[in-house]
Amino acid sequence: QVQLVESGGGLVQPGGSLRLSCAASGLTDDTHYMGWFRQAPGKQREGVASLYSGGGTPYYADSVKGRFTTSQDNAKNTVYLEMNSLNPEDTAMYYCAARLFKSGSWSRFSPYDYDYWGQGTQVTVSS
């Protein structure tokens, strides 16, 4: 059974930084994808970052490119999202998600293409 647990959210001032963590269990191989999504009240869930468990270049949404960095520690089965230069528009519930390897076309930033989800961690950017 796959479980994803996010942590690290909180209240931060504009211009500040936070690091989110996503601890994964039950993912038995290194052929899966991890994604970070966020959802603000009244808005659709938005993909912000994606990376492949086996390595390679992460992908970022234009809205966070240059400010957010995702990485993984396979020894700890943990994925991170380092968020810098935060602004109030970044306020949202942040989720990590996992997609098992499968054939066929898919979108890294579509929430419908991921199989497992964490419970989310709230990020609030406010002065």
PDB file of C-alpha atoms in Angstrom:
ATOM      1  CA  GLN A   1       0.000   0.000   0.000  1.00  0.00           C
ATOM      2  CA  VAL A   2       1.432   3.327  -1.074  1.00  0.00           C
ATOM      3  CA  GLN A   3       1.373   6.178   1.428  1.00  0.00           C
ATOM      4  CA  LEU A   4       2.582   9.736   0.959  1.00  0.00           C
ATOM      5  CA  VAL A   5       2.954  12.120   3.885  1.00  0.00           C
ATOM      6  CA  GLU A   6       3.751  15.798   3.365  1.00  0.00           C
ATOM      7  CA  SER A   7       5.236  18.110   5.971  1.00  0.00           C
ATOM      8  CA  GLY A   8       6.943  21.476   6.232  1.00  0.00           C
ATOM      9  CA  GLY A   9       4.137  23.876   5.446  1.00  0.00           C
ATOM     10  CA  GLY A  10       3.433  26.971   7.491  1.00  0.00           C
ATOM     11  CA  LEU A  11       3.142  30.740   7.525  1.00  0.00           C
ATOM     12  CA  VAL A  12       5.917  32.717   5.854  1.00  0.00           C
ATOM     13  CA  GLN A  13       6.369  36.364   4.938  1.00  0.00           C
ATOM     14  CA  PRO A  14       6.591  37.469   1.289  1.00  0.00           C
ATOM     15  CA  GLY A  15      10.083  36.895  -0.007  1.00  0.00           C
ATOM     16  CA  GLY A  16      10.647  34.055   2.424  1.00  0.00           C
ATOM     17  CA  SER A  17      11.388  30.381   1.922  1.00  0.00           C
ATOM     18  CA  LEU A  18      10.016  27.020   2.954  1.00  0.00           C
ATOM     19  CA  ARG A  19      11.013  23.439   2.317  1.00  0.00           C
ATOM     20  CA  LEU A  20       8.312  20.821   1.980  1.00  0.00           C
ATOM     21  CA  SER A  21       8.975  17.127   2.425  1.00  0.00           C
ATOM     22  CA  CYS A  22       7.055  14.132   1.126  1.00  0.00           C
ATOM     23  CA  ALA A  23       7.829  10.817   2.782  1.00  0.00           C
ATOM     24  CA  ALA A  24       6.806   7.877   0.622  1.00  0.00           C
ATOM     25  CA  SER A  25       6.249   4.273   1.599  1.00  0.00           C
ATOM     26  CA  GLY A  26       5.116   1.284  -0.408  1.00  0.00           C
ATOM     27  CA  LEU A  27       6.723   2.354  -3.673  1.00  0.00           C
ATOM     28  CA  THR A  28       8.668  -0.791  -4.388  1.00  0.00           C
ATOM     29  CA  ASP A  29      10.719   0.247  -7.397  1.00  0.00           C
ATOM     30  CA  ASP A  30      12.491   3.211  -8.898  1.00  0.00           C
ATOM     31  CA  THR A  31      10.277   3.525 -11.950  1.00  0.00           C
ATOM     32  CA  HIS A  32       7.719   5.996 -10.778  1.00  0.00           C
ATOM     33  CA  TYR A  33       7.155   9.712 -11.037  1.00  0.00           C
ATOM     34  CA  MET A  34       6.622  12.153  -8.201  1.00  0.00           C
ATOM     35  CA  GLY A  35       4.720  15.375  -8.591  1.00  0.00           C
ATOM     36  CA  TRP A  36       4.036  18.433  -6.483  1.00  0.00           C
ATOM     37  CA  PHE A  37       0.676  20.123  -6.833  1.00  0.00           C
ATOM     38  CA  ARG A  38      -1.076  22.976  -5.124  1.00  0.00           C
ATOM     39  CA  GLN A  39      -4.657  24.099  -4.766  1.00  0.00           C
ATOM     40  CA  ALA A  40      -5.839  27.483  -3.599  1.00  0.00           C
ATOM     41  CA  PRO A  41      -9.433  28.021  -2.424  1.00  0.00           C
ATOM     42  CA  GLY A  42     -11.786  28.231  -5.386  1.00  0.00           C
ATOM     43  CA  LYS A  43      -9.111  27.212  -7.868  1.00  0.00           C
ATOM     44  CA  GLN A  44      -8.222  24.007  -9.669  1.00  0.00           C
ATOM     45  CA  ARG A  45      -5.350  21.849  -8.519  1.00  0.00           C
ATOM     46  CA  GLU A  46      -2.186  23.012 -10.283  1.00  0.00           C
ATOM     47  CA  GLY A  47       0.944  21.025 -10.978  1.00  0.00           C
ATOM     48  CA  VAL A  48       4.125  22.853 -10.009  1.00  0.00           C
ATOM     49  CA  ALA A  49       6.965  20.305 -10.218  1.00  0.00           C
ATOM     50  CA  SER A  50       7.618  16.761 -11.350  1.00  0.00           C
ATOM     51  CA  LEU A  51      10.559  14.394 -11.266  1.00  0.00           C
ATOM     52  CA  TYR A  52      11.366  10.804 -12.139  1.00  0.00           C
ATOM     53  CA  SER A  53      12.473   8.519  -9.344  1.00  0.00           C
ATOM     54  CA  GLY A  54      15.262   7.106 -11.483  1.00  0.00           C
ATOM     55  CA  GLY A  55      16.865  10.518 -11.928  1.00  0.00           C
ATOM     56  CA  GLY A  56      16.989  13.093 -14.691  1.00  0.00           C
ATOM     57  CA  THR A  57      15.954  16.706 -14.965  1.00  0.00           C
ATOM     58  CA  PRO A  58      12.935  17.842 -12.957  1.00  0.00           C
ATOM     59  CA  TYR A  59      10.172  19.790 -14.647  1.00  0.00           C
ATOM     60  CA  TYR A  60       8.599  22.996 -13.336  1.00  0.00           C
ATOM     61  CA  ALA A  61       5.521  25.028 -14.108  1.00  0.00           C
ATOM     62  CA  ASP A  62       6.260  28.489 -15.481  1.00  0.00           C
ATOM     63  CA  SER A  63       4.696  30.049 -12.391  1.00  0.00           C
ATOM     64  CA  VAL A  64       7.431  28.629 -10.131  1.00  0.00           C
ATOM     65  CA  LYS A  65      10.400  28.196 -12.463  1.00  0.00           C
ATOM     66  CA  GLY A  66      13.514  29.738 -10.990  1.00  0.00           C
ATOM     67  CA  ARG A  67      12.007  29.907  -7.490  1.00  0.00           C
ATOM     68  CA  PHE A  68      11.112  26.292  -6.646  1.00  0.00           C
ATOM     69  CA  THR A  69      13.424  23.289  -6.708  1.00  0.00           C
ATOM     70  CA  THR A  70      12.417  19.670  -6.272  1.00  0.00           C
ATOM     71  CA  SER A  71      14.808  16.906  -5.318  1.00  0.00           C
ATOM     72  CA  GLN A  72      14.769  13.409  -3.891  1.00  0.00           C
ATOM     73  CA  ASP A  73      16.664  11.302  -1.408  1.00  0.00           C
ATOM     74  CA  ASN A  74      16.044   7.729  -2.477  1.00  0.00           C
ATOM     75  CA  ALA A  75      17.756   6.363   0.632  1.00  0.00           C
ATOM     76  CA  LYS A  76      15.107   8.117   2.741  1.00  0.00           C
ATOM     77  CA  ASN A  77      12.264   7.621   0.236  1.00  0.00           C
ATOM     78  CA  THR A  78      11.630  11.337   0.505  1.00  0.00           C
ATOM     79  CA  VAL A  79      11.001  14.046  -2.048  1.00  0.00           C
ATOM     80  CA  TYR A  80      11.531  17.724  -1.296  1.00  0.00           C
ATOM     81  CA  LEU A  81      10.200  20.992  -2.642  1.00  0.00           C
ATOM     82  CA  GLU A  82      12.394  23.980  -1.835  1.00  0.00           C
ATOM     83  CA  MET A  83      10.409  27.181  -2.292  1.00  0.00           C
ATOM     84  CA  ASN A  84      12.129  30.559  -2.432  1.00  0.00           C
ATOM     85  CA  SER A  85      10.984  34.122  -3.098  1.00  0.00           C
ATOM     86  CA  LEU A  86       7.492  33.212  -1.991  1.00  0.00           C
ATOM     87  CA  ASN A  87       4.658  35.607  -2.712  1.00  0.00           C
ATOM     88  CA  PRO A  88       1.009  35.683  -1.631  1.00  0.00           C
ATOM     89  CA  GLU A  89      -0.019  33.994  -4.905  1.00  0.00           C
ATOM     90  CA  ASP A  90       1.839  30.892  -3.722  1.00  0.00           C
ATOM     91  CA  THR A  91      -0.615  30.467  -0.844  1.00  0.00           C
ATOM     92  CA  ALA A  92      -2.293  27.073  -1.234  1.00  0.00           C
ATOM     93  CA  MET A  93      -2.543  23.543   0.056  1.00  0.00           C
ATOM     94  CA  TYR A  94       0.440  21.672  -1.344  1.00  0.00           C
ATOM     95  CA  TYR A  95       0.248  17.993  -2.223  1.00  0.00           C
ATOM     96  CA  CYS A  96       2.711  15.410  -3.380  1.00  0.00           C
ATOM     97  CA  ALA A  97       1.589  12.656  -5.705  1.00  0.00           C
ATOM     98  CA  ALA A  98       3.014   9.492  -7.228  1.00  0.00           C
ATOM     99  CA  ARG A  99       2.462   7.936 -10.623  1.00  0.00           C
ATOM    100  CA  LEU A 100       3.500   4.351 -11.252  1.00  0.00           C
ATOM    101  CA  PHE A 101       5.290   3.695 -14.502  1.00  0.00           C
ATOM    102  CA  LYS A 102       2.893   2.756 -17.290  1.00  0.00           C
ATOM    103  CA  SER A 103       2.736   3.119 -21.040  1.00  0.00           C
ATOM    104  CA  GLY A 104       0.717   5.734 -22.881  1.00  0.00           C
ATOM    105  CA  SER A 105       0.750   9.487 -23.068  1.00  0.00           C
ATOM    106  CA  TRP A 106       0.255  11.552 -19.976  1.00  0.00           C
ATOM    107  CA  SER A 107       0.883  15.000 -18.594  1.00  0.00           C
ATOM    108  CA  ARG A 108       3.329  15.643 -15.776  1.00  0.00           C
ATOM    109  CA  PHE A 109       1.162  18.456 -14.459  1.00  0.00           C
ATOM    110  CA  SER A 110      -2.258  16.858 -14.741  1.00  0.00           C
ATOM    111  CA  PRO A 111      -3.614  15.675 -11.389  1.00  0.00           C
ATOM    112  CA  TYR A 112      -5.689  13.058 -13.222  1.00  0.00           C
ATOM    113  CA  ASP A 113      -2.529  11.242 -14.310  1.00  0.00           C
ATOM    114  CA  TYR A 114      -1.277  10.456 -10.800  1.00  0.00           C
ATOM    115  CA  ASP A 115      -2.222   7.377  -8.815  1.00  0.00           C
ATOM    116  CA  TYR A 116      -1.532   8.236  -5.173  1.00  0.00           C
ATOM    117  CA  TRP A 117      -1.818  11.403  -3.118  1.00  0.00           C
ATOM    118  CA  GLY A 118      -0.757  12.721   0.240  1.00  0.00           C
ATOM    119  CA  GLN A 119      -3.042  14.598   2.586  1.00  0.00           C
ATOM    120  CA  GLY A 120      -1.473  17.983   1.839  1.00  0.00           C
ATOM    121  CA  THR A 121       0.318  20.658   3.823  1.00  0.00           C
ATOM    122  CA  GLN A 122      -0.813  24.286   3.988  1.00  0.00           C
ATOM    123  CA  VAL A 123       1.470  27.079   2.836  1.00  0.00           C
ATOM    124  CA  THR A 124       0.412  30.638   3.636  1.00  0.00           C
ATOM    125  CA  VAL A 125       2.413  33.615   2.427  1.00  0.00           C
ATOM    126  CA  SER A 126       1.382  36.765   4.217  1.00  0.00           C
ATOM    127  CA  SER A 127       2.838  39.722   6.045  1.00  0.00           C
TER     128      SER A 127
END
